[in-house]
Coordinates of C-alpha atoms in Angstrom, one line a residue:
M197 CA 183.5 92.7 227.3
L198 CA 182.3 91.2 230.6
N199 CA 178.7 91.7 229.5
K200 CA 179.3 90.0 226.2
Y201 CA 181.3 87.0 227.2
A202 CA 181.1 86.4 231.0
R203 CA 177.3 87.0 231.1
A204 CA 176.8 84.5 228.3
F205 CA 179.0 81.9 230.0
F206 CA 177.3 82.1 233.4
T207 CA 173.9 82.2 231.8
R208 CA 174.6 78.8 230.3
V209 CA 176.0 77.5 233.6
L210 CA 173.1 78.7 235.7
T211 CA 170.3 77.6 233.3
P212 CA 169.8 74.2 235.0
F213 CA 169.6 75.9 238.4
A214 CA 167.0 78.4 237.0
A215 CA 165.0 75.5 235.7
F216 CA 165.1 73.8 239.1
L217 CA 163.7 76.9 240.8
I218 CA 160.9 77.1 238.3
R219 CA 159.9 73.5 239.0
R220 CA 159.9 74.5 242.7
G221 CA 157.4 77.3 242.0
V222 CA 159.8 80.1 242.8
S223 CA 159.2 83.3 240.8
P224 CA 161.8 85.5 239.1
D225 CA 160.8 88.5 241.3
T226 CA 161.4 86.4 244.4
V227 CA 164.9 85.6 243.3
T228 CA 165.6 89.2 242.5
L229 CA 164.5 90.3 246.0
I230 CA 166.4 87.5 247.8
G231 CA 169.5 88.2 245.8
T232 CA 169.5 91.9 246.5
A233 CA 168.8 91.3 250.2
G234 CA 171.8 88.9 250.3
V235 CA 174.2 91.4 248.6
V236 CA 173.0 94.2 250.9
A237 CA 173.5 92.1 254.0
G238 CA 176.9 90.9 252.9
A239 CA 178.1 94.4 252.1
L240 CA 176.7 96.3 255.1
V241 CA 177.4 93.6 257.7
F242 CA 180.9 92.4 256.8
Y243 CA 182.5 95.3 255.0
P244 CA 182.2 97.9 257.7
M245 CA 183.9 95.5 260.1
G246 CA 186.8 95.0 257.6
E247 CA 185.8 91.4 256.9
F248 CA 186.3 91.7 253.2
F249 CA 187.0 88.1 252.4
W250 CA 183.8 86.7 253.9
G251 CA 181.8 89.6 252.9
T252 CA 182.8 89.1 249.3
I253 CA 182.0 85.3 249.5
V254 CA 178.5 86.1 250.7
I255 CA 178.0 88.8 248.1
T256 CA 179.2 86.6 245.3
L257 CA 176.8 83.8 246.2
F258 CA 173.9 86.2 245.9
V259 CA 175.1 88.5 243.0
F260 CA 174.4 85.7 240.5
S261 CA 170.7 86.2 241.1
D262 CA 170.9 89.0 238.6
L263 CA 171.5 86.3 235.9
V264 CA 169.2 83.6 237.4
D265 CA 166.0 85.8 237.5
G266 CA 166.4 86.9 233.9
N267 CA 167.0 83.3 232.9
M268 CA 163.9 82.1 234.7
A269 CA 161.8 84.9 233.1
R270 CA 163.0 83.8 229.6
Q271 CA 162.3 80.1 230.3
L272 CA 158.8 81.0 231.5
G273 CA 158.2 83.4 228.6
R274 CA 157.2 86.0 231.1
S275 CA 159.6 88.9 230.6
S276 CA 157.8 92.1 231.6
R277 CA 158.3 95.8 232.0
W278 CA 157.8 95.3 235.8
G279 CA 160.4 92.7 236.0
A280 CA 162.9 94.8 234.1
F281 CA 162.1 97.8 236.3
L282 CA 162.4 95.9 239.5
D283 CA 165.7 94.3 238.4
S284 CA 167.3 97.6 237.4
T285 CA 166.1 99.4 240.5
L286 CA 167.4 96.7 242.9
D287 CA 170.7 96.6 241.0
R288 CA 171.2 100.2 242.1
V289 CA 170.4 99.3 245.7
A290 CA 173.0 96.5 245.6
D291 CA 175.7 98.7 244.1
G292 CA 175.0 101.4 246.7
A293 CA 175.4 98.8 249.5
V294 CA 178.7 97.5 248.2
F295 CA 180.4 100.9 247.9
G296 CA 178.5 102.1 251.0
G297 CA 180.1 99.3 253.0
F298 CA 183.6 100.3 251.8
A299 CA 182.8 103.9 252.8
L300 CA 181.7 102.9 256.3
W301 CA 184.9 100.9 256.8
Y302 CA 187.2 103.7 255.7
A303 CA 185.1 106.2 257.8
G304 CA 185.5 103.9 260.8
G305 CA 188.1 101.1 261.4
G306 CA 189.9 101.7 258.1
D307 CA 190.5 105.3 259.2
D308 CA 191.2 106.8 255.8
I309 CA 189.0 109.8 254.9
V310 CA 190.4 110.0 251.3
L311 CA 189.4 106.4 250.5
C312 CA 186.0 107.0 252.2
A313 CA 185.5 109.9 249.8
V314 CA 186.7 107.8 246.9
S315 CA 184.2 105.0 247.9
I316 CA 181.4 107.6 248.0
F317 CA 182.4 108.9 244.6
C318 CA 182.3 105.4 243.2
L319 CA 178.8 105.0 244.7
A320 CA 177.5 108.2 243.3
S321 CA 179.1 108.0 239.9
G322 CA 177.9 104.5 239.4
Q323 CA 174.3 105.7 239.9
V324 CA 174.8 108.7 237.6
V325 CA 176.3 106.6 234.9
S326 CA 173.3 104.3 234.9
Y327 CA 171.0 107.3 235.0
T328 CA 172.5 109.0 232.0
K329 CA 171.8 106.0 229.8
A330 CA 168.3 105.5 231.1
R331 CA 167.4 109.2 230.8
G332 CA 168.9 109.4 227.3
E333 CA 166.9 106.5 226.2
S334 CA 163.7 107.9 227.8
I335 CA 163.9 111.0 225.5
G336 CA 164.3 108.8 222.4
L337 CA 168.1 108.7 222.0
P338 CA 169.9 105.4 221.5
V339 CA 172.9 106.4 223.7
A340 CA 175.1 104.2 221.5
V341 CA 178.1 103.9 223.8
N342 CA 179.0 101.5 226.6
G343 CA 181.8 103.3 228.1
L344 CA 185.0 102.2 229.8
I345 CA 183.6 100.8 233.1
E346 CA 180.0 99.7 233.4
R347 CA 178.2 97.9 236.2
A348 CA 179.7 94.5 235.5
E349 CA 183.2 95.9 235.5
R350 CA 182.6 98.0 238.6
L351 CA 181.4 95.0 240.6
V352 CA 184.1 92.5 239.3
I353 CA 187.0 94.9 239.9
S354 CA 185.7 95.9 243.4
L355 CA 184.7 92.5 244.6
V356 CA 187.8 90.6 243.4
A357 CA 190.0 93.3 245.0
A358 CA 188.0 93.2 248.2
G359 CA 188.1 89.4 248.4
L360 CA 191.8 89.3 247.8
A361 CA 192.4 92.1 250.2
G362 CA 190.6 90.1 252.8
L363 CA 193.3 87.5 252.6
H364 CA 195.5 89.9 254.7
A365 CA 193.6 88.6 257.7
F366 CA 194.9 85.1 256.9
G367 CA 198.5 86.3 256.9
V368 CA 199.0 87.2 253.2
P369 CA 201.3 90.3 253.4
G370 CA 200.7 93.5 251.4
I371 CA 197.6 92.3 249.6
Q372 CA 195.3 94.7 251.5
Y373 CA 196.5 97.5 249.2
L374 CA 194.6 95.9 246.3
L375 CA 191.3 97.4 247.4
P376 CA 192.4 101.0 247.5
V377 CA 194.0 100.6 244.1
A378 CA 190.7 99.0 242.8
L379 CA 188.6 101.9 244.2
W380 CA 190.7 104.5 242.5
I381 CA 190.5 102.5 239.2
V382 CA 186.7 102.3 239.5
A383 CA 186.4 106.0 240.4
V384 CA 188.5 107.2 237.4
G385 CA 186.9 104.7 235.0
S386 CA 183.4 105.7 236.1
L387 CA 184.2 109.4 235.6
I388 CA 185.5 108.6 232.1
T389 CA 182.4 106.5 231.4
L390 CA 180.2 109.3 232.6
I391 CA 181.9 111.8 230.3
Q392 CA 181.7 109.4 227.3
R393 CA 177.9 109.0 227.8
V394 CA 177.3 112.8 228.3
V395 CA 179.3 113.6 225.1
T396 CA 177.3 110.8 223.3
V397 CA 174.0 112.1 224.4
R398 CA 174.9 115.7 223.4
R399 CA 176.0 114.5 220.0
E400 CA 172.9 112.3 219.4
S401 CA 170.6 115.1 220.7
A402 CA 172.1 117.6 218.2
E403 CA 171.8 115.1 215.4
A404 CA 168.2 114.4 216.3
E405 CA 167.3 118.0 216.5
A406 CA 169.0 118.7 213.1
A407 CA 167.1 115.9 211.5
E408 CA 163.8 117.2 212.9
A409 CA 164.6 120.7 211.6
V410 CA 165.3 119.4 208.1
K411 CA 162.1 117.3 208.2
T412 CA 160.1 120.4 209.4
A413 CA 161.7 122.5 206.6
E414 CA 160.9 119.9 204.0
G415 CA 157.3 119.7 205.3
Q416 CA 156.9 123.5 205.2
E417 CA 158.3 123.6 201.7
A418 CA 156.0 120.8 200.5
A419 CA 153.0 122.6 202.1
G420 CA 154.1 125.9 200.4
G421 CA 154.3 124.2 197.0
Q422 CA 150.9 122.6 197.4
E423 CA 149.4 126.0 198.4
A424 CA 151.0 127.7 195.4
R425 CA 149.6 125.0 193.0
G426 CA 146.2 125.4 194.6
S427 CA 146.3 129.2 194.1
G428 CA 147.4 128.7 190.5
A429 CA 144.5 126.3 189.9
A430 CA 142.0 128.7 191.4
K431 CA 143.1 131.4 188.9

């Protein structure tokens, strides 16, 4: 839902900014690299110190680069395999930094080994969820399922919760518990999404192999028929 509606909305909003960067001679790859660097810095500098509000503000400013670089590429008519590869690869780096920052906080000042483990699980499961789709598509399967929680949902849930939890430092009582709740939601949702994709790939793989077997059998039958007709003509 977020990919369908929110991405379309922000793409329209950010189109003028993308056009401005193009006029300034900035390349889409540069935007991708700067955006990822900003997200990583915001997550690994602020989050381990428990500065969730300001860390989220910094990350949010840079996370929209994921929409800006693609918008620029479309305006330039220069969408490429390299650009898609770089964007996807650095998305994984940014995601890892966000959940890594949470893990570092709970391993240190946050002093909660369970939430540290949950943060690490969110980090790992997010990478695997992305890998299952990429790997399935690389072997020729459509992987026709989105799943409960994809990258956009993981980021929105985690960043909104972190930003609000950071308001505890400004005297808002009880709001710090939003982040632990969000991490558990992302962890469970990512696990469900992973299962959905694995089940889908298994089903699509079985269907593809069955279709290939039928095609092979039909080909052998046709070849046998031609051979029989050839033998009859020879007699």
